[in-house]
Amino acid sequence: MDNFVWRVLPLFALLVAFVTFFYLQDSYKAQFSSLIKLPVDNDNDNECSLLPFRHYWISSKRILTPQGFISGSVEINEGKIVAVVEGYGKQGNSRQDEVIDYGEAVVMPGLIDVHVHLDEPGRTEWEGFVTGTRAAAAGGVTTVVDMPLNNHPTTVSKETLELKLEAANKKLHVDAGFWGGLVPENALNTSILDGLLSAGVLGVKSFMCPSGINDFPMTTIDHIKEGLTVLAKYKRPLIVHAEIQLDSESHSELKDNRDPRVYLTYLNTRPPSWEQAAIKELVGVTKDTIVGGPLEGAHVHIVHLSDSSLSLDMIKEAKRRGDSISVETCSHYLAFSSEEIPDGDTRFKCSPPIRDAHNREKLREAVLEGHIDFLTSDHSPTVPELKLLEEGDFLRAWGGISGLQFDLPVTWSYGKKYGLTLEQLSLLWSKKPAAFAGIESKGAIAVGYHADIVVWQPEVEFEVNENYPVFLKHPSLSAYMGTRLSGKVLDTFVRGNLVFKEGKHASAACGVPILAK
């Protein structure tokens, strides 16, 4: 009998070790910190996620909910948030629950950037759905809304929207909605505009000055009025590039006699009066959007506000009288000032232009006071040759700031210096953009919402240089290269899928198109 026991005991010990190994391995997978790589199960066929499970908990001492920060846990099942529990370490009732413990890292709603140019179809050499949405995921942006230009053809009809949807198929690493375009043709033939809106665009965009794209012509205030009558029925916004080109001898003289490599030369060709002239016309129309007005149901939204003086004053007054109007500004207007832009550095060219430091301070105040409704990137990339980096010609270079991935760290790095809180940051980048675009079930960590989440470390600083994985198609064109930022993104979840973790993307692009109903 004793011999039998001694023979069996080593086998029994081996069996216990074998079971213990796999139990600990499963436990390791279930409770990994943000500083540890999660080994993905080779048998896992969910290529949309770097996680091997669909039901799990996220724990942190800093989770931002609609009621404020809590120390606790979020339960996620099949892409949705099913529970939010206060009390760090109190998640779950079963030893089998999978738990991702992020410790002190901030767990926040994923960012929603409603102003990006992904340029597909037609100009994928500029950007594209794959590269643009991978950059978004790397920056904690879980939803984007794509502009109707600079893709070719531009998205101005049901047929051209269908081309864009076809181009986006299986290429989205985050969820994406789409703006249509308001141009003279569909403003004057409202059946085309009706078809575009019925097909699912979230709203339409117009330019009150030349757009720089031949098949996206500018609109007058009369075109805008026609468009608003259609939009009122759908209760979707008209978003407007609000600049009207004002001719003057002084501008012509500046172009002829000033050095095009000096940023001030370009700045003086697009003065605040251009924005003011456009907004004056717009607020003359938005008075009809008040409750009971002839355009009730229509909404006007002014994109990328740069002028913080009379332009902002007119918008504030329109809001006070009850007009349906809103406004955004961009992270680069809050980060940079004209005095800081080096000669010939065309990475900083955009329109409207980056103005002086005093103007920047007034914009920052407007953000903190709630006069600016939310923030966007106006991510507008191109190919290096069109930026004219070697020539440094501000007058001829393509205008557009490329920096979708840096929405979060740029806003935080500069914002915390002038009093921006994490709660305000999330409001400006998640809740308010979701409400504006009519995107339900996004923008908050709350039961029933999509599990669109960014996990990041506000205190961690990093240098944006050639050694940093920026995940931008043309990183040399980004105005943020060479800067030092605070706020490192660790992980990004889109509808429960861990799509980005510490420099690695999920192998499949499983974002979905968002269409209005």
Short mmCIF file of C-alpha atoms in Angstrom, two decimals:
data_model
loop_
_atom_site.label_atom_id
_atom_site.label_comp_id
_atom_site.label_asym_id
_atom_site.label_seq_id
_atom_site.Cartn_x
_atom_site.Cartn_y
_atom_site.Cartn_z
CA MET A 1 0.00 0.00 0.00
CA ASP A 2 2.81 2.38 0.96
CA ASN A 3 4.53 1.70 -2.37
CA PHE A 4 1.31 2.54 -4.21
CA VAL A 5 0.98 5.88 -2.39
CA TRP A 6 4.57 6.84 -3.14
CA ARG A 7 4.05 5.98 -6.77
CA VAL A 8 0.84 7.99 -7.11
CA LEU A 9 1.93 11.02 -5.05
CA PRO A 10 4.31 12.50 -7.70
CA LEU A 11 1.58 12.15 -10.34
CA PHE A 12 -0.92 13.81 -8.03
CA ALA A 13 1.51 16.67 -7.32
CA LEU A 14 2.08 17.11 -11.04
CA LEU A 15 -1.66 17.26 -11.63
CA VAL A 16 -2.10 19.90 -8.91
CA ALA A 17 0.72 21.98 -10.39
CA PHE A 18 -0.81 21.70 -13.84
CA VAL A 19 -4.26 22.87 -12.61
CA THR A 20 -2.71 25.64 -10.52
CA PHE A 21 -0.70 26.91 -13.50
CA PHE A 22 -3.78 27.31 -15.67
CA TYR A 23 -5.79 28.83 -12.81
CA LEU A 24 -3.09 31.43 -12.21
CA GLN A 25 -2.77 32.07 -15.92
CA ASP A 26 -6.51 32.78 -16.14
CA SER A 27 -6.26 34.96 -13.04
CA TYR A 28 -3.39 36.87 -14.61
CA LYS A 29 -5.45 37.49 -17.71
CA ALA A 30 -8.34 38.67 -15.57
CA GLN A 31 -6.38 41.08 -13.37
CA PHE A 32 -3.68 42.88 -15.28
CA SER A 33 -2.54 46.38 -14.67
CA SER A 34 -2.19 48.97 -17.41
CA LEU A 35 1.56 48.51 -17.29
CA ILE A 36 1.47 44.81 -18.21
CA LYS A 37 0.93 43.36 -21.66
CA LEU A 38 -2.08 41.07 -21.81
CA PRO A 39 -1.29 37.81 -23.62
CA VAL A 40 -4.17 37.23 -26.02
CA ASP A 41 -5.53 33.69 -26.28
CA ASN A 42 -4.41 32.25 -29.62
CA ASP A 43 -7.72 30.43 -29.89
CA ASN A 44 -9.66 33.69 -29.53
CA ASP A 45 -11.45 34.43 -32.81
CA ASN A 46 -12.48 37.95 -31.75
CA GLU A 47 -9.96 39.90 -33.80
CA CYS A 48 -11.81 43.11 -32.94
CA SER A 49 -10.40 43.14 -29.41
CA LEU A 50 -7.13 42.63 -27.60
CA LEU A 51 -9.17 41.01 -24.80
CA PRO A 52 -10.12 37.32 -24.78
CA PHE A 53 -13.50 37.94 -23.15
CA ARG A 54 -16.67 40.01 -23.65
CA HIS A 55 -17.92 40.15 -20.05
CA TYR A 56 -15.56 41.83 -17.64
CA TRP A 57 -15.07 44.61 -15.10
CA ILE A 58 -12.84 47.70 -15.25
CA SER A 59 -11.66 48.99 -11.87
CA SER A 60 -9.93 52.25 -11.01
CA LYS A 61 -9.65 54.74 -8.19
CA ARG A 62 -10.55 57.48 -10.71
CA ILE A 63 -13.62 56.70 -12.85
CA LEU A 64 -15.47 59.67 -14.31
CA THR A 65 -19.26 59.21 -14.24
CA PRO A 66 -22.03 61.77 -14.92
CA GLN A 67 -22.13 62.34 -11.14
CA GLY A 68 -18.38 62.97 -10.91
CA PHE A 69 -15.33 60.87 -10.09
CA ILE A 70 -15.74 57.66 -8.13
CA SER A 71 -13.40 54.96 -6.91
CA GLY A 72 -15.01 51.77 -8.11
CA SER A 73 -15.72 49.51 -11.05
CA VAL A 74 -17.60 49.37 -14.34
CA GLU A 75 -19.18 46.14 -15.55
CA ILE A 76 -19.15 45.62 -19.32
CA ASN A 77 -21.05 42.90 -21.16
CA GLU A 78 -21.34 42.47 -24.92
CA GLY A 79 -20.23 46.00 -25.64
CA LYS A 80 -22.42 47.88 -23.17
CA ILE A 81 -22.05 49.18 -19.64
CA VAL A 82 -24.33 47.12 -17.42
CA ALA A 83 -23.27 48.32 -13.95
CA VAL A 84 -21.28 51.10 -12.28
CA VAL A 85 -20.29 50.27 -8.70
CA GLU A 86 -18.72 52.55 -6.11
CA GLY A 87 -16.08 51.12 -3.84
CA TYR A 88 -12.70 50.19 -5.29
CA GLY A 89 -12.25 46.41 -5.36
CA LYS A 90 -15.93 45.64 -4.76
CA GLN A 91 -16.76 44.49 -8.26
CA GLY A 92 -18.35 41.16 -9.01
CA ASN A 93 -19.71 38.35 -6.88
CA SER A 94 -17.90 35.45 -8.44
CA ARG A 95 -14.29 34.35 -8.45
CA GLN A 96 -14.70 33.81 -12.17
CA ASP A 97 -15.39 37.48 -12.94
CA GLU A 98 -12.70 38.97 -15.17
CA VAL A 99 -11.29 42.19 -13.70
CA ILE A 100 -8.96 44.74 -15.30
CA ASP A 101 -7.48 46.82 -12.50
CA TYR A 102 -6.12 50.20 -13.65
CA GLY A 103 -5.19 51.45 -10.20
CA GLU A 104 -4.69 55.24 -10.27
CA ALA A 105 -5.22 55.68 -14.03
CA VAL A 106 -8.20 57.79 -15.11
CA VAL A 107 -11.10 55.90 -16.71
CA MET A 108 -13.18 58.31 -18.75
CA PRO A 109 -15.72 58.31 -21.62
CA GLY A 110 -14.01 57.99 -24.98
CA LEU A 111 -13.58 61.25 -26.88
CA ILE A 112 -15.95 62.14 -29.72
CA ASP A 113 -14.37 64.28 -32.45
CA VAL A 114 -17.12 65.60 -34.70
CA HIS A 115 -14.81 67.48 -37.08
CA VAL A 116 -12.30 65.32 -38.95
CA HIS A 117 -11.32 64.99 -42.60
CA LEU A 118 -10.49 61.38 -43.48
CA ASP A 119 -10.36 62.13 -47.22
CA GLU A 120 -11.66 58.80 -48.51
CA PRO A 121 -12.64 57.92 -51.18
CA GLY A 122 -10.44 59.72 -53.65
CA ARG A 123 -7.58 61.10 -51.58
CA THR A 124 -6.35 58.20 -49.46
CA GLU A 125 -2.79 59.43 -50.04
CA TRP A 126 -3.78 62.35 -47.78
CA GLU A 127 -5.31 60.20 -45.00
CA GLY A 128 -7.89 57.39 -45.30
CA PHE A 129 -10.26 55.51 -43.00
CA VAL A 130 -7.70 52.96 -41.80
CA THR A 131 -4.95 55.41 -40.87
CA GLY A 132 -7.30 58.09 -39.56
CA THR A 133 -9.31 55.83 -37.29
CA ARG A 134 -6.19 54.04 -36.02
CA ALA A 135 -4.84 57.45 -35.02
CA ALA A 136 -8.14 58.19 -33.30
CA ALA A 137 -7.99 54.95 -31.31
CA ALA A 138 -4.40 55.64 -30.26
CA GLY A 139 -5.53 59.00 -28.87
CA GLY A 140 -8.54 57.78 -26.91
CA VAL A 141 -11.02 59.01 -29.54
CA THR A 142 -13.73 56.37 -29.85
CA THR A 143 -16.05 58.11 -32.34
CA VAL A 144 -15.38 60.49 -35.22
CA VAL A 145 -17.70 62.33 -37.58
CA ASP A 146 -16.18 62.67 -41.04
CA MET A 147 -16.49 65.84 -43.12
CA PRO A 148 -17.99 65.79 -46.66
CA LEU A 149 -14.69 67.05 -48.10
CA ASN A 150 -11.72 66.62 -48.90
CA ASN A 151 -12.70 63.24 -50.29
CA HIS A 152 -13.50 62.98 -54.00
CA PRO A 153 -16.27 63.05 -54.94
CA THR A 154 -17.51 65.21 -52.11
CA THR A 155 -20.49 63.92 -50.10
CA VAL A 156 -23.34 66.07 -51.40
CA SER A 157 -25.95 63.48 -52.44
CA LYS A 158 -27.31 60.09 -51.49
CA GLU A 159 -25.17 58.49 -54.19
CA THR A 160 -21.92 60.07 -52.99
CA LEU A 161 -22.71 59.08 -49.39
CA GLU A 162 -23.10 55.49 -50.58
CA LEU A 163 -19.63 55.72 -52.16
CA LYS A 164 -18.21 56.88 -48.84
CA LEU A 165 -19.92 54.09 -46.90
CA GLU A 166 -18.59 51.55 -49.37
CA ALA A 167 -15.08 52.96 -48.99
CA ALA A 168 -15.34 52.79 -45.17
CA ASN A 169 -16.44 49.15 -45.10
CA LYS A 170 -14.20 47.07 -42.79
CA LYS A 171 -11.75 49.98 -42.41
CA LEU A 172 -13.05 51.69 -39.27
CA HIS A 173 -11.06 51.13 -36.08
CA VAL A 174 -13.48 53.39 -34.19
CA ASP A 175 -17.15 54.23 -34.85
CA ALA A 176 -17.80 56.93 -37.45
CA GLY A 177 -20.67 59.19 -38.44
CA PHE A 178 -20.77 61.35 -41.56
CA TRP A 179 -21.67 64.93 -42.41
CA GLY A 180 -23.13 65.74 -45.81
CA GLY A 181 -22.43 68.91 -47.73
CA LEU A 182 -24.66 71.89 -48.50
CA VAL A 183 -23.65 73.34 -51.87
CA PRO A 184 -25.56 75.55 -54.32
CA GLU A 185 -26.77 72.56 -56.36
CA ASN A 186 -28.58 70.76 -53.54
CA ALA A 187 -29.63 74.00 -51.83
CA LEU A 188 -31.54 74.96 -54.97
CA ASN A 189 -32.76 71.41 -55.63
CA THR A 190 -33.98 70.35 -52.24
CA SER A 191 -34.92 66.86 -53.42
CA ILE A 192 -31.18 66.11 -53.57
CA LEU A 193 -30.75 67.46 -50.05
CA ASP A 194 -33.75 65.45 -48.85
CA GLY A 195 -32.21 62.31 -50.32
CA LEU A 196 -28.89 62.97 -48.61
CA LEU A 197 -30.53 63.50 -45.22
CA SER A 198 -32.81 60.48 -45.65
CA ALA A 199 -29.73 58.37 -46.37
CA GLY A 200 -28.38 59.05 -42.89
CA VAL A 201 -25.96 61.97 -42.71
CA LEU A 202 -25.97 63.55 -39.26
CA GLY A 203 -26.30 67.05 -40.71
CA VAL A 204 -24.75 69.12 -43.49
CA LYS A 205 -21.83 71.52 -43.81
CA SER A 206 -21.41 74.63 -45.91
CA PHE A 207 -18.62 77.10 -46.64
CA MET A 208 -19.25 80.84 -46.83
CA CYS A 209 -15.88 81.29 -48.56
CA PRO A 210 -13.99 79.18 -51.14
CA SER A 211 -13.33 75.74 -49.64
CA GLY A 212 -10.18 75.02 -51.63
CA ILE A 213 -11.87 71.97 -53.17
CA ASN A 214 -13.29 72.47 -56.66
CA ASP A 215 -16.31 70.16 -56.27
CA PHE A 216 -17.38 71.76 -52.99
CA PRO A 217 -18.38 75.33 -53.95
CA MET A 218 -19.22 78.02 -51.41
CA THR A 219 -22.75 78.99 -50.41
CA THR A 220 -24.38 82.38 -49.90
CA ILE A 221 -26.72 83.23 -47.07
CA ASP A 222 -29.62 82.60 -49.47
CA HIS A 223 -28.42 79.02 -50.06
CA ILE A 224 -28.13 78.61 -46.30
CA LYS A 225 -31.72 79.77 -45.77
CA GLU A 226 -32.95 77.22 -48.31
CA GLY A 227 -30.97 74.47 -46.64
CA LEU A 228 -32.29 75.35 -43.19
CA THR A 229 -35.91 74.91 -44.33
CA VAL A 230 -35.10 71.27 -45.16
CA LEU A 231 -32.97 70.70 -42.07
CA ALA A 232 -35.77 71.98 -39.85
CA LYS A 233 -37.88 68.96 -40.84
CA TYR A 234 -35.11 66.55 -39.89
CA LYS A 235 -33.98 68.48 -36.79
CA ARG A 236 -30.35 68.12 -37.81
CA PRO A 237 -27.70 70.84 -37.73
CA LEU A 238 -26.16 72.97 -40.45
CA ILE A 239 -22.47 73.36 -39.65
CA VAL A 240 -20.82 76.37 -41.23
CA HIS A 241 -17.31 77.49 -42.09
CA ALA A 242 -18.01 81.10 -41.19
CA GLU A 243 -15.68 83.36 -43.15
CA ILE A 244 -16.69 85.79 -45.89
CA GLN A 245 -13.84 86.94 -48.09
CA LEU A 246 -13.62 90.74 -47.90
CA ASP A 247 -11.54 92.40 -50.61
CA SER A 248 -9.42 95.38 -49.69
CA GLU A 249 -6.38 97.11 -51.12
CA SER A 250 -4.45 96.58 -47.92
CA HIS A 251 -4.77 92.76 -48.21
CA SER A 252 -3.64 92.84 -51.82
CA GLU A 253 -0.68 95.01 -50.90
CA LEU A 254 0.27 92.65 -48.10
CA LYS A 255 0.33 89.71 -50.50
CA ASP A 256 2.50 91.57 -52.95
CA ASN A 257 5.01 93.21 -50.62
CA ARG A 258 5.39 90.99 -47.58
CA ASP A 259 7.54 87.89 -47.15
CA PRO A 260 5.30 84.81 -47.60
CA ARG A 261 7.54 82.91 -45.17
CA VAL A 262 6.47 85.20 -42.32
CA TYR A 263 3.32 83.97 -40.58
CA LEU A 264 2.04 87.51 -40.02
CA THR A 265 1.80 87.92 -43.79
CA TYR A 266 -0.72 85.09 -43.97
CA LEU A 267 -2.49 86.14 -40.77
CA ASN A 268 -3.18 89.60 -42.14
CA THR A 269 -4.83 88.15 -45.25
CA ARG A 270 -7.57 86.53 -43.13
CA PRO A 271 -8.46 89.13 -40.48
CA PRO A 272 -11.16 88.73 -37.81
CA SER A 273 -13.47 90.85 -39.97
CA TRP A 274 -13.93 87.84 -42.28
CA GLU A 275 -15.38 85.75 -39.46
CA GLN A 276 -17.40 88.68 -38.17
CA ALA A 277 -19.00 89.35 -41.57
CA ALA A 278 -20.10 85.72 -41.89
CA ILE A 279 -21.42 85.41 -38.35
CA LYS A 280 -23.33 88.68 -38.70
CA GLU A 281 -25.22 87.18 -41.64
CA LEU A 282 -25.80 83.88 -39.81
CA VAL A 283 -27.26 85.42 -36.66
CA GLY A 284 -29.55 87.43 -38.91
CA VAL A 285 -31.04 84.08 -39.95
CA THR A 286 -30.88 82.14 -36.67
CA LYS A 287 -33.41 84.52 -35.10
CA ASP A 288 -36.00 82.49 -37.02
CA THR A 289 -34.92 79.26 -35.27
CA ILE A 290 -36.43 80.31 -31.93
CA VAL A 291 -39.37 78.34 -30.57
CA GLY A 292 -42.37 79.29 -32.67
CA GLY A 293 -40.20 80.81 -35.42
CA PRO A 294 -40.48 79.90 -39.12
CA LEU A 295 -37.26 77.83 -38.90
CA GLU A 296 -38.00 76.09 -35.60
CA GLY A 297 -36.21 72.74 -35.63
CA ALA A 298 -33.25 74.05 -37.61
CA HIS A 299 -29.90 74.59 -35.89
CA VAL A 300 -26.78 76.51 -36.97
CA HIS A 301 -23.38 75.46 -35.68
CA ILE A 302 -20.25 77.52 -36.32
CA VAL A 303 -17.12 75.43 -36.71
CA HIS A 304 -13.55 76.24 -35.64
CA LEU A 305 -14.15 79.70 -34.21
CA SER A 306 -10.89 81.62 -34.16
CA ASP A 307 -11.96 85.22 -33.43
CA SER A 308 -12.74 85.72 -29.74
CA SER A 309 -13.88 89.34 -30.06
CA LEU A 310 -16.94 90.55 -32.00
CA SER A 311 -17.62 87.11 -33.53
CA LEU A 312 -18.01 85.52 -30.11
CA ASP A 313 -20.04 88.48 -28.83
CA MET A 314 -22.60 88.05 -31.63
CA ILE A 315 -22.93 84.33 -30.92
CA LYS A 316 -23.43 84.97 -27.20
CA GLU A 317 -26.14 87.53 -27.95
CA ALA A 318 -27.91 85.13 -30.34
CA LYS A 319 -27.91 82.46 -27.63
CA ARG A 320 -29.33 84.91 -25.08
CA ARG A 321 -32.32 85.68 -27.30
CA GLY A 322 -33.07 81.98 -27.74
CA ASP A 323 -31.61 81.24 -31.18
CA SER A 324 -30.74 77.62 -31.94
CA ILE A 325 -27.02 78.20 -32.43
CA SER A 326 -23.80 76.67 -31.13
CA VAL A 327 -20.08 77.05 -31.68
CA GLU A 328 -16.89 75.02 -31.40
CA THR A 329 -13.25 75.92 -31.32
CA CYS A 330 -10.24 73.67 -31.89
CA SER A 331 -7.43 72.46 -29.70
CA HIS A 332 -4.80 74.26 -31.80
CA TYR A 333 -6.43 77.66 -31.22
CA LEU A 334 -6.16 77.04 -27.49
CA ALA A 335 -2.59 75.73 -27.68
CA PHE A 336 -0.78 78.11 -30.03
CA SER A 337 -0.51 81.83 -30.72
CA SER A 338 0.69 83.67 -33.81
CA GLU A 339 3.69 85.12 -31.99
CA GLU A 340 5.07 81.61 -31.43
CA ILE A 341 4.90 80.38 -35.03
CA PRO A 342 8.36 80.22 -36.63
CA ASP A 343 9.02 81.67 -40.07
CA GLY A 344 8.34 79.16 -42.81
CA ASP A 345 6.71 76.57 -40.51
CA THR A 346 3.64 75.89 -42.62
CA ARG A 347 2.54 73.04 -40.35
CA PHE A 348 0.69 75.78 -38.43
CA LYS A 349 -1.30 77.09 -41.39
CA CYS A 350 -5.06 76.66 -41.09
CA SER A 351 -8.18 78.68 -41.74
CA PRO A 352 -9.38 80.61 -39.92
CA PRO A 353 -5.82 81.31 -38.82
CA ILE A 354 -4.24 80.97 -35.39
CA ARG A 355 -4.40 84.47 -33.95
CA ASP A 356 -2.42 86.34 -31.27
CA ALA A 357 -1.91 85.45 -27.61
CA HIS A 358 -4.54 87.90 -26.34
CA ASN A 359 -7.12 86.33 -28.64
CA ARG A 360 -6.09 82.88 -27.39
CA GLU A 361 -6.61 83.93 -23.77
CA LYS A 362 -10.10 85.19 -24.57
CA LEU A 363 -10.93 81.88 -26.28
CA ARG A 364 -9.71 79.99 -23.22
CA GLU A 365 -11.93 82.12 -20.99
CA ALA A 366 -14.90 81.45 -23.27
CA VAL A 367 -14.29 77.70 -22.96
CA LEU A 368 -14.18 77.82 -19.16
CA GLU A 369 -17.27 80.04 -19.00
CA GLY A 370 -19.29 77.74 -21.26
CA HIS A 371 -19.66 80.12 -24.21
CA ILE A 372 -17.81 77.62 -26.43
CA ASP A 373 -20.04 74.54 -26.63
CA PHE A 374 -17.39 71.88 -27.29
CA LEU A 375 -14.00 71.21 -28.87
CA THR A 376 -12.85 69.51 -32.07
CA SER A 377 -9.58 68.88 -33.90
CA ASP A 378 -10.52 69.90 -37.47
CA HIS A 379 -8.01 67.19 -38.38
CA SER A 380 -7.15 68.16 -41.96
CA PRO A 381 -4.13 66.29 -43.29
CA THR A 382 -2.63 66.36 -46.74
CA VAL A 383 0.49 65.09 -48.50
CA PRO A 384 3.87 66.65 -47.59
CA GLU A 385 4.38 68.25 -50.98
CA LEU A 386 1.24 70.39 -50.58
CA LYS A 387 2.42 71.75 -47.22
CA LEU A 388 5.49 73.25 -48.93
CA LEU A 389 7.67 72.68 -45.86
CA GLU A 390 10.89 73.40 -47.76
CA GLU A 391 9.62 76.60 -49.36
CA GLY A 392 7.82 77.69 -46.21
CA ASP A 393 5.33 79.73 -48.23
CA PHE A 394 2.33 80.42 -45.98
CA LEU A 395 0.32 81.94 -48.81
CA ARG A 396 0.55 78.92 -51.11
CA ALA A 397 0.75 75.99 -48.66
CA TRP A 398 -2.29 73.79 -47.95
CA GLY A 399 -4.10 74.91 -44.82
CA GLY A 400 -4.89 72.32 -42.18
CA ILE A 401 -3.64 71.09 -38.79
CA SER A 402 -2.98 67.37 -38.50
CA GLY A 403 -3.33 66.07 -34.96
CA LEU A 404 -6.34 63.86 -34.33
CA GLN A 405 -4.36 61.59 -32.05
CA PHE A 406 -3.44 64.44 -29.72
CA ASP A 407 -6.93 65.77 -28.91
CA LEU A 408 -6.72 64.56 -25.32
CA PRO A 409 -3.11 65.35 -24.32
CA VAL A 410 -3.07 68.72 -26.11
CA THR A 411 -6.31 69.90 -24.51
CA TRP A 412 -5.16 68.72 -21.10
CA SER A 413 -1.55 69.95 -21.36
CA TYR A 414 -2.55 73.51 -22.14
CA GLY A 415 -5.96 73.49 -20.46
CA LYS A 416 -4.77 72.58 -16.97
CA LYS A 417 -2.58 75.71 -17.02
CA TYR A 418 -5.62 77.95 -17.32
CA GLY A 419 -7.91 76.05 -14.95
CA LEU A 420 -9.56 73.37 -17.08
CA THR A 421 -10.70 70.40 -14.99
CA LEU A 422 -10.94 66.77 -16.06
CA GLU A 423 -14.72 67.00 -15.71
CA GLN A 424 -14.82 69.99 -18.08
CA LEU A 425 -12.49 68.26 -20.52
CA SER A 426 -14.80 65.26 -20.73
CA LEU A 427 -17.85 67.49 -21.12
CA LEU A 428 -16.22 69.32 -24.04
CA TRP A 429 -14.95 66.20 -25.77
CA SER A 430 -17.58 63.54 -24.98
CA LYS A 431 -21.01 64.44 -23.61
CA LYS A 432 -21.64 67.67 -25.53
CA PRO A 433 -20.37 66.44 -28.94
CA ALA A 434 -22.51 63.29 -28.58
CA ALA A 435 -25.62 65.35 -27.85
CA PHE A 436 -24.88 67.79 -30.68
CA ALA A 437 -24.47 65.07 -33.30
CA GLY A 438 -27.49 63.11 -32.06
CA ILE A 439 -25.34 60.08 -31.25
CA GLU A 440 -27.28 58.16 -28.64
CA SER A 441 -25.71 55.89 -26.03
CA LYS A 442 -22.28 57.52 -26.25
CA GLY A 443 -20.47 60.16 -24.27
CA ALA A 444 -20.84 58.90 -20.68
CA ILE A 445 -19.89 56.05 -18.37
CA ALA A 446 -23.41 55.10 -17.36
CA VAL A 447 -25.62 52.01 -17.46
CA GLY A 448 -26.98 51.33 -20.95
CA TYR A 449 -24.31 53.34 -22.76
CA HIS A 450 -21.81 51.89 -25.20
CA ALA A 451 -18.60 50.86 -23.45
CA ASP A 452 -16.58 53.57 -25.25
CA ILE A 453 -13.80 54.27 -22.77
CA VAL A 454 -10.33 55.79 -22.66
CA VAL A 455 -7.87 54.91 -19.91
CA TRP A 456 -5.06 57.43 -19.49
CA GLN A 457 -2.53 58.94 -17.11
CA PRO A 458 -2.90 62.74 -16.85
CA GLU A 459 0.34 63.13 -14.89
CA VAL A 460 2.61 61.29 -17.35
CA GLU A 461 4.57 63.52 -19.74
CA PHE A 462 6.05 62.54 -23.09
CA GLU A 463 7.95 64.10 -25.97
CA VAL A 464 6.29 64.07 -29.39
CA ASN A 465 9.24 63.30 -31.64
CA GLU A 466 10.45 60.75 -34.16
CA ASN A 467 10.81 58.19 -31.35
CA TYR A 468 7.20 58.53 -30.24
CA PRO A 469 4.67 56.30 -32.08
CA VAL A 470 2.33 59.05 -33.29
CA PHE A 471 0.22 56.81 -35.58
CA LEU A 472 -0.33 59.65 -38.04
CA LYS A 473 -0.01 59.00 -41.75
CA HIS A 474 2.31 61.96 -42.31
CA PRO A 475 3.76 62.68 -38.85
CA SER A 476 6.19 65.30 -40.18
CA LEU A 477 3.19 67.55 -40.95
CA SER A 478 1.84 67.68 -37.40
CA ALA A 479 2.21 71.01 -35.60
CA TYR A 480 2.53 69.04 -32.35
CA MET A 481 5.79 67.37 -33.32
CA GLY A 482 8.56 68.63 -31.07
CA THR A 483 6.26 69.48 -28.17
CA ARG A 484 6.13 68.02 -24.67
CA LEU A 485 2.65 66.94 -23.61
CA SER A 486 0.96 65.62 -20.48
CA GLY A 487 -1.55 62.79 -20.57
CA LYS A 488 -0.53 59.41 -21.89
CA VAL A 489 -3.28 57.24 -23.36
CA LEU A 490 -2.97 53.64 -22.21
CA ASP A 491 -6.03 51.77 -23.49
CA THR A 492 -9.02 52.54 -25.70
CA PHE A 493 -12.28 50.56 -25.72
CA VAL A 494 -14.90 50.89 -28.48
CA ARG A 495 -18.21 49.17 -27.67
CA GLY A 496 -16.37 46.93 -25.24
CA ASN A 497 -13.61 45.97 -27.67
CA LEU A 498 -10.10 46.79 -26.50
CA VAL A 499 -9.03 48.33 -29.81
CA PHE A 500 -5.78 49.92 -28.62
CA LYS A 501 -3.38 49.00 -25.84
CA GLU A 502 0.07 50.49 -25.22
CA GLY A 503 0.98 51.00 -28.86
CA LYS A 504 -0.82 47.96 -30.26
CA HIS A 505 -4.08 47.94 -32.25
CA ALA A 506 -6.56 45.09 -32.54
CA SER A 507 -5.98 43.23 -35.78
CA ALA A 508 -9.45 43.81 -37.23
CA ALA A 509 -11.20 47.10 -37.92
CA CYS A 510 -14.57 46.62 -36.23
CA GLY A 511 -15.86 50.16 -35.87
CA VAL A 512 -19.35 50.72 -37.24
CA PRO A 513 -20.86 53.51 -39.34
CA ILE A 514 -23.33 55.72 -37.50
CA LEU A 515 -26.29 56.83 -39.59
CA ALA A 516 -29.16 59.08 -38.56
CA LYS A 517 -32.60 57.49 -38.57
#
